[in-house]
mmCIF file of C-alpha atoms and ligand atoms in Angstrom:
data_model
loop_
_atom_site.group_PDB
_atom_site.id
_atom_site.type_symbol
_atom_site.label_atom_id
_atom_site.label_comp_id
_atom_site.label_asym_id
_atom_site.label_seq_id
_atom_site.Cartn_x
_atom_site.Cartn_y
_atom_site.Cartn_z
ATOM 1 C CA MET A 1 0.061 -0.213 0.316
ATOM 2 C CA SER A 2 1.468 3.237 -1.210
ATOM 3 C CA GLU A 3 2.073 5.703 1.603
ATOM 4 C CA THR A 4 -0.055 9.166 1.558
ATOM 5 C CA PRO A 5 2.478 11.881 0.171
ATOM 6 C CA LYS A 6 2.492 14.417 3.621
ATOM 7 C CA THR A 7 3.553 17.963 2.797
ATOM 8 C CA PRO A 8 5.151 20.232 5.317
ATOM 9 C CA VAL A 9 3.332 22.793 6.858
ATOM 10 C CA ALA A 10 4.478 25.137 9.915
ATOM 11 C CA ILE A 11 2.128 26.758 12.186
ATOM 12 C CA LEU A 12 2.060 30.270 13.953
ATOM 13 C CA LEU A 13 0.467 30.959 16.676
ATOM 14 C CA SER A 14 0.444 33.645 19.218
ATOM 15 C CA GLY A 15 -1.787 31.801 21.870
ATOM 16 C CA ARG A 16 -3.381 28.885 23.447
ATOM 17 C CA GLY A 17 -2.997 26.969 20.201
ATOM 18 C CA SER A 18 -6.299 25.059 20.132
ATOM 19 C CA ASN A 19 -5.546 25.246 16.389
ATOM 20 C CA ALA A 20 -2.778 24.192 15.706
ATOM 21 C CA THR A 21 -3.075 20.831 18.366
ATOM 22 C CA ALA A 22 -6.322 19.552 16.037
ATOM 23 C CA LEU A 23 -4.159 20.635 12.982
ATOM 24 C CA ILE A 24 -1.762 17.955 14.718
ATOM 25 C CA GLU A 25 -3.483 15.108 15.721
ATOM 26 C CA ALA A 26 -4.565 15.172 12.272
ATOM 27 C CA CYS A 27 -1.053 15.261 10.611
ATOM 28 C CA ALA A 28 -0.968 12.081 12.736
ATOM 29 C CA ARG A 29 -3.340 10.154 10.690
ATOM 30 C CA PRO A 30 -1.195 8.311 8.072
ATOM 31 C CA ASP A 31 -3.678 9.428 5.882
ATOM 32 C CA PHE A 32 -3.047 12.778 6.239
ATOM 33 C CA PRO A 33 -1.671 14.923 3.581
ATOM 34 C CA ALA A 34 0.445 16.562 5.796
ATOM 35 C CA ARG A 35 3.025 16.990 8.807
ATOM 36 C CA ILE A 36 4.170 19.290 10.819
ATOM 37 C CA CYS A 37 8.231 21.060 10.259
ATOM 38 C CA LEU A 38 7.907 24.589 12.374
ATOM 39 C CA VAL A 39 5.107 25.560 15.119
ATOM 40 C CA LEU A 40 6.568 29.096 15.323
ATOM 41 C CA SER A 41 5.077 32.055 17.786
ATOM 42 C CA ASN A 42 5.704 35.125 18.701
ATOM 43 C CA LYS A 43 5.028 35.226 21.904
ATOM 44 C CA PRO A 44 8.019 32.910 23.569
ATOM 45 C CA ASP A 45 5.288 32.279 26.466
ATOM 46 C CA ALA A 46 2.536 31.290 24.759
ATOM 47 C CA PRO A 47 0.478 28.081 26.144
ATOM 48 C CA GLY A 48 1.264 26.202 22.204
ATOM 49 C CA LEU A 49 4.265 26.127 21.882
ATOM 50 C CA ASP A 50 4.232 24.028 25.465
ATOM 51 C CA MET A 51 2.165 22.064 23.373
ATOM 52 C CA ALA A 52 3.726 21.802 20.558
ATOM 53 C CA ARG A 53 7.777 21.049 22.404
ATOM 54 C CA ALA A 54 5.580 18.173 24.179
ATOM 55 C CA ALA A 55 4.241 16.568 20.940
ATOM 56 C CA GLY A 56 8.113 16.835 20.006
ATOM 57 C CA LEU A 57 7.283 18.911 17.222
ATOM 58 C CA GLU A 58 9.965 21.773 16.022
ATOM 59 C CA THR A 59 9.216 25.327 17.615
ATOM 60 C CA VAL A 60 10.777 28.295 17.731
ATOM 61 C CA ALA A 61 9.847 31.604 19.136
ATOM 62 C CA ILE A 62 10.395 34.781 16.867
ATOM 63 C CA ASP A 63 9.650 37.383 19.700
ATOM 64 C CA HIS A 64 8.195 40.491 17.952
ATOM 65 C CA ARG A 65 9.287 42.709 21.094
ATOM 66 C CA LEU A 66 12.725 42.509 19.928
ATOM 67 C CA TYR A 67 12.268 43.848 16.251
ATOM 68 C CA LYS A 68 10.366 47.366 18.281
ATOM 69 C CA LYS A 69 8.653 48.947 15.534
ATOM 70 C CA ASP A 70 10.143 47.211 12.192
ATOM 71 C CA ARG A 71 7.483 44.602 11.502
ATOM 72 C CA LYS A 72 9.348 43.695 8.158
ATOM 73 C CA ALA A 73 12.311 42.877 9.960
ATOM 74 C CA HIS A 74 10.524 40.617 12.673
ATOM 75 C CA GLU A 75 8.037 39.033 9.146
ATOM 76 C CA ARG A 76 11.942 38.542 7.757
ATOM 77 C CA ALA A 77 12.931 36.318 10.562
ATOM 78 C CA VAL A 78 10.003 34.688 10.627
ATOM 79 C CA ASP A 79 10.439 33.642 7.038
ATOM 80 C CA ALA A 80 13.548 32.212 7.291
ATOM 81 C CA ALA A 81 12.478 30.598 9.835
ATOM 82 C CA LEU A 82 10.277 28.777 7.515
ATOM 83 C CA GLN A 83 12.384 28.521 4.712
ATOM 84 C CA LYS A 84 15.443 26.700 7.011
ATOM 85 C CA ALA A 85 12.104 24.340 8.443
ATOM 86 C CA GLY A 86 11.470 23.467 4.809
ATOM 87 C CA ALA A 87 8.225 24.829 4.606
ATOM 88 C CA GLU A 88 5.818 24.387 1.597
ATOM 89 C CA VAL A 89 2.467 25.803 3.419
ATOM 90 C CA VAL A 90 2.432 27.748 6.544
ATOM 91 C CA CYS A 91 -1.323 27.977 8.402
ATOM 92 C CA LEU A 92 -1.826 30.776 10.748
ATOM 93 C CA ALA A 93 -3.829 29.518 14.193
ATOM 94 C CA GLY A 94 -4.519 32.558 16.142
ATOM 95 C CA TYR A 95 -1.625 34.073 14.931
ATOM 96 C CA MET A 96 -1.897 38.006 16.391
ATOM 97 C CA ARG A 97 0.034 40.016 13.997
ATOM 98 C CA LEU A 98 -1.171 42.202 11.271
ATOM 99 C CA LEU A 99 0.842 40.949 8.258
ATOM 100 C CA THR A 100 3.177 43.500 6.487
ATOM 101 C CA PRO A 101 3.195 42.577 2.279
ATOM 102 C CA PHE A 102 6.681 41.089 2.530
ATOM 103 C CA LEU A 103 4.644 37.856 3.844
ATOM 104 C CA THR A 104 1.948 37.382 2.508
ATOM 105 C CA THR A 105 3.943 39.119 -0.763
ATOM 106 C CA GLN A 106 6.112 35.326 0.086
ATOM 107 C CA TRP A 107 3.291 32.932 1.244
ATOM 108 C CA ALA A 108 0.922 34.164 -1.848
ATOM 109 C CA GLY A 109 -1.267 30.752 -2.232
ATOM 110 C CA LYS A 110 0.393 29.574 0.168
ATOM 111 C CA MET A 111 -1.025 31.172 3.687
ATOM 112 C CA LEU A 112 -4.220 29.512 5.060
ATOM 113 C CA ASN A 113 -5.980 31.985 8.178
ATOM 114 C CA ILE A 114 -8.715 30.358 10.495
ATOM 115 C CA HIS A 115 -11.180 33.719 11.104
ATOM 116 C CA PRO A 116 -13.956 32.753 14.237
ATOM 117 C CA SER A 117 -16.442 34.477 12.130
ATOM 118 C CA LEU A 118 -18.628 33.785 8.523
ATOM 119 C CA LEU A 119 -16.419 35.991 6.699
ATOM 120 C CA PRO A 120 -16.414 39.019 4.582
ATOM 121 C CA VAL A 121 -18.587 39.591 8.229
ATOM 122 C CA PHE A 122 -16.715 40.287 10.883
ATOM 123 C CA PRO A 123 -12.825 40.498 9.791
ATOM 124 C CA GLY A 124 -11.144 41.874 13.231
ATOM 125 C CA LEU A 125 -11.761 41.086 16.552
ATOM 126 C CA HIS A 126 -14.423 40.710 19.351
ATOM 127 C CA THR A 127 -16.433 38.015 16.190
ATOM 128 C CA HIS A 128 -18.938 36.746 18.687
ATOM 129 C CA GLU A 129 -19.962 40.188 20.815
ATOM 130 C CA ARG A 130 -20.431 41.389 17.215
ATOM 131 C CA ALA A 131 -22.278 38.695 15.578
ATOM 132 C CA LEU A 132 -24.436 38.643 19.071
ATOM 133 C CA ASP A 133 -24.902 42.529 18.771
ATOM 134 C CA ALA A 134 -26.153 42.568 15.351
ATOM 135 C CA GLY A 135 -28.922 39.502 15.662
ATOM 136 C CA VAL A 136 -27.887 37.215 12.958
ATOM 137 C CA ARG A 137 -29.224 33.739 13.308
ATOM 138 C CA ILE A 138 -26.016 32.454 12.262
ATOM 139 C CA HIS A 139 -22.474 32.440 12.922
ATOM 140 C CA GLY A 140 -19.195 30.631 12.389
ATOM 141 C CA CYS A 141 -15.619 29.801 11.273
ATOM 142 C CA THR A 142 -13.889 30.636 7.558
ATOM 143 C CA VAL A 143 -10.215 29.219 6.460
ATOM 144 C CA HIS A 144 -9.305 31.795 4.024
ATOM 145 C CA LEU A 145 -6.144 32.181 1.819
ATOM 146 C CA VAL A 146 -4.191 35.176 3.277
ATOM 147 C CA THR A 147 -3.939 38.036 1.299
ATOM 148 C CA GLU A 148 -2.676 41.809 1.875
ATOM 149 C CA GLY A 149 -6.354 43.054 3.327
ATOM 150 C CA MET A 150 -6.470 41.729 6.838
ATOM 151 C CA ASP A 151 -9.224 39.162 6.683
ATOM 152 C CA GLU A 152 -10.242 39.368 2.973
ATOM 153 C CA GLY A 153 -8.283 36.133 0.707
ATOM 154 C CA PRO A 154 -10.306 34.007 -0.890
ATOM 155 C CA ILE A 155 -12.825 32.021 1.009
ATOM 156 C CA LEU A 156 -10.936 28.238 1.460
ATOM 157 C CA GLY A 157 -14.565 26.356 3.117
ATOM 158 C CA GLN A 158 -16.721 27.750 6.440
ATOM 159 C CA ALA A 159 -18.827 26.175 8.637
ATOM 160 C CA ALA A 160 -22.190 27.588 10.133
ATOM 161 C CA VAL A 161 -23.348 27.746 13.929
ATOM 162 C CA PRO A 162 -26.402 28.198 15.125
ATOM 163 C CA VAL A 163 -27.063 31.243 17.325
ATOM 164 C CA LEU A 164 -29.221 30.271 19.729
ATOM 165 C CA PRO A 165 -31.833 32.130 22.324
ATOM 166 C CA GLY A 166 -29.967 33.591 25.452
ATOM 167 C CA ASP A 167 -26.555 33.011 23.461
ATOM 168 C CA THR A 168 -23.575 34.271 25.520
ATOM 169 C CA ALA A 169 -20.213 35.287 23.998
ATOM 170 C CA GLU A 170 -18.687 33.447 25.643
ATOM 171 C CA GLY A 171 -21.311 30.029 24.847
ATOM 172 C CA LEU A 172 -21.154 31.224 21.007
ATOM 173 C CA ALA A 173 -16.977 31.633 20.824
ATOM 174 C CA ALA A 174 -16.508 27.847 22.568
ATOM 175 C CA ARG A 175 -19.702 26.301 20.030
ATOM 176 C CA VAL A 176 -17.894 27.935 16.772
ATOM 177 C CA LEU A 177 -14.679 26.777 18.435
ATOM 178 C CA ARG A 178 -15.286 22.756 17.936
ATOM 179 C CA GLN A 179 -16.450 24.307 14.213
ATOM 180 C CA GLU A 180 -12.811 25.717 14.253
ATOM 181 C CA HIS A 181 -11.268 22.671 15.276
ATOM 182 C CA GLN A 182 -13.015 19.520 12.570
ATOM 183 C CA LEU A 183 -12.792 23.072 9.805
ATOM 184 C CA TYR A 184 -9.606 23.819 9.650
ATOM 185 C CA PRO A 185 -8.024 20.171 8.818
ATOM 186 C CA GLU A 186 -10.304 19.300 6.161
ATOM 187 C CA VAL A 187 -9.574 22.150 4.803
ATOM 188 C CA LEU A 188 -6.037 21.726 4.082
ATOM 189 C CA ARG A 189 -6.914 18.203 3.284
ATOM 190 C CA ARG A 190 -8.799 19.357 0.685
ATOM 191 C CA TYR A 191 -5.966 21.994 -0.271
ATOM 192 C CA LEU A 192 -3.166 20.026 -0.551
ATOM 193 C CA THR A 193 -5.062 17.157 -2.382
ATOM 194 C CA LYS A 194 -6.833 19.926 -4.937
ATOM 195 C CA SER A 195 -9.772 18.372 -3.977
ATOM 196 C CA PRO A 196 -12.249 21.162 -3.675
ATOM 197 C CA ALA A 197 -15.507 20.999 -1.700
ATOM 198 C CA SER A 198 -18.154 20.007 -4.441
ATOM 199 C CA THR A 199 -21.466 19.919 -2.838
ATOM 200 C CA PRO A 200 -23.045 22.435 -0.744
ATOM 201 C CA ALA A 201 -23.493 20.135 1.940
ATOM 202 C CA GLU A 202 -19.261 19.303 1.818
ATOM 203 C CA ALA A 203 -18.222 22.781 1.826
ATOM 204 C CA ALA A 204 -20.561 24.356 4.920
ATOM 205 C CA LEU A 205 -21.870 22.239 7.498
ATOM 206 C CA LEU A 206 -24.594 24.256 9.420
ATOM 207 C CA VAL A 207 -24.336 22.260 13.422
ATOM 208 C CA ALA A 208 -27.133 22.380 14.658
HETATM 209 C C1 LIG B 301 -9.391 31.409 16.856
HETATM 210 O O1 LIG B 301 -10.896 31.420 17.527
HETATM 211 C C2 LIG B 301 -9.172 32.122 15.785
HETATM 212 O O2 LIG B 301 -10.378 31.491 14.825
HETATM 213 C C3 LIG B 301 -8.444 32.785 15.545
HETATM 214 O O3 LIG B 301 -7.870 33.100 16.791
HETATM 215 C C4 LIG B 301 -8.316 32.389 17.864
HETATM 216 C C5 LIG B 301 -7.250 30.791 18.549
HETATM 217 O O4 LIG B 301 -8.100 30.007 19.193
HETATM 218 N N1 LIG B 301 -7.805 33.460 14.301
HETATM 219 P P1 LIG B 301 -6.423 28.790 19.457
HETATM 220 O O5 LIG B 301 -5.170 29.275 20.096
HETATM 221 O O6 LIG B 301 -6.549 27.908 17.724
HETATM 222 O O7 LIG B 301 -7.434 28.261 20.989
#
């Protein structure tokens, strides 16, 4: 039986790393078309880095504070680490940095991000509060390609979550996060195997 070829994928994160965990777990499956070659954080104390180390993965912290306001210099160091690790695809998973055109151009078409809303609505922060304030009945998450505009790149996949009566931002966030953990590995798999969703049901998972 031939083994699934595994593309080297790097993860960039800044925090707890639950989406990174979902990607790492998916990559551990023999039939998943990716392996994690590096987990990189701009925050040396990110819990996601500890989790990745415990999983036996290569990790690196490149502290943005050391670069003062020179975003491009920080990104050059990030890019050098990605190249050194042999990354072919980059998954942003809670990476809380605005990217400059340097990094987005360098990785155009090869950098994915997960965002906790049904883009193009609610780009940016505090998406769950904003969804509740707006009174939407359906919320969710999106995996998209990264382009220069924040949360603006082509959408690769979405998962929808109903907003329930009496929902709080925390409760809604937790339900969306559970969908993020399913969506991101599934979209990465489709992206790497060039098998886009062929039915509406595949493209959007509506979870009751
Ligand atoms: C997730 O909600 C993700 O969509 C957003 O940042 C959060 C990161 O959470 N980009 P985690 O670090 O993956 O747990």
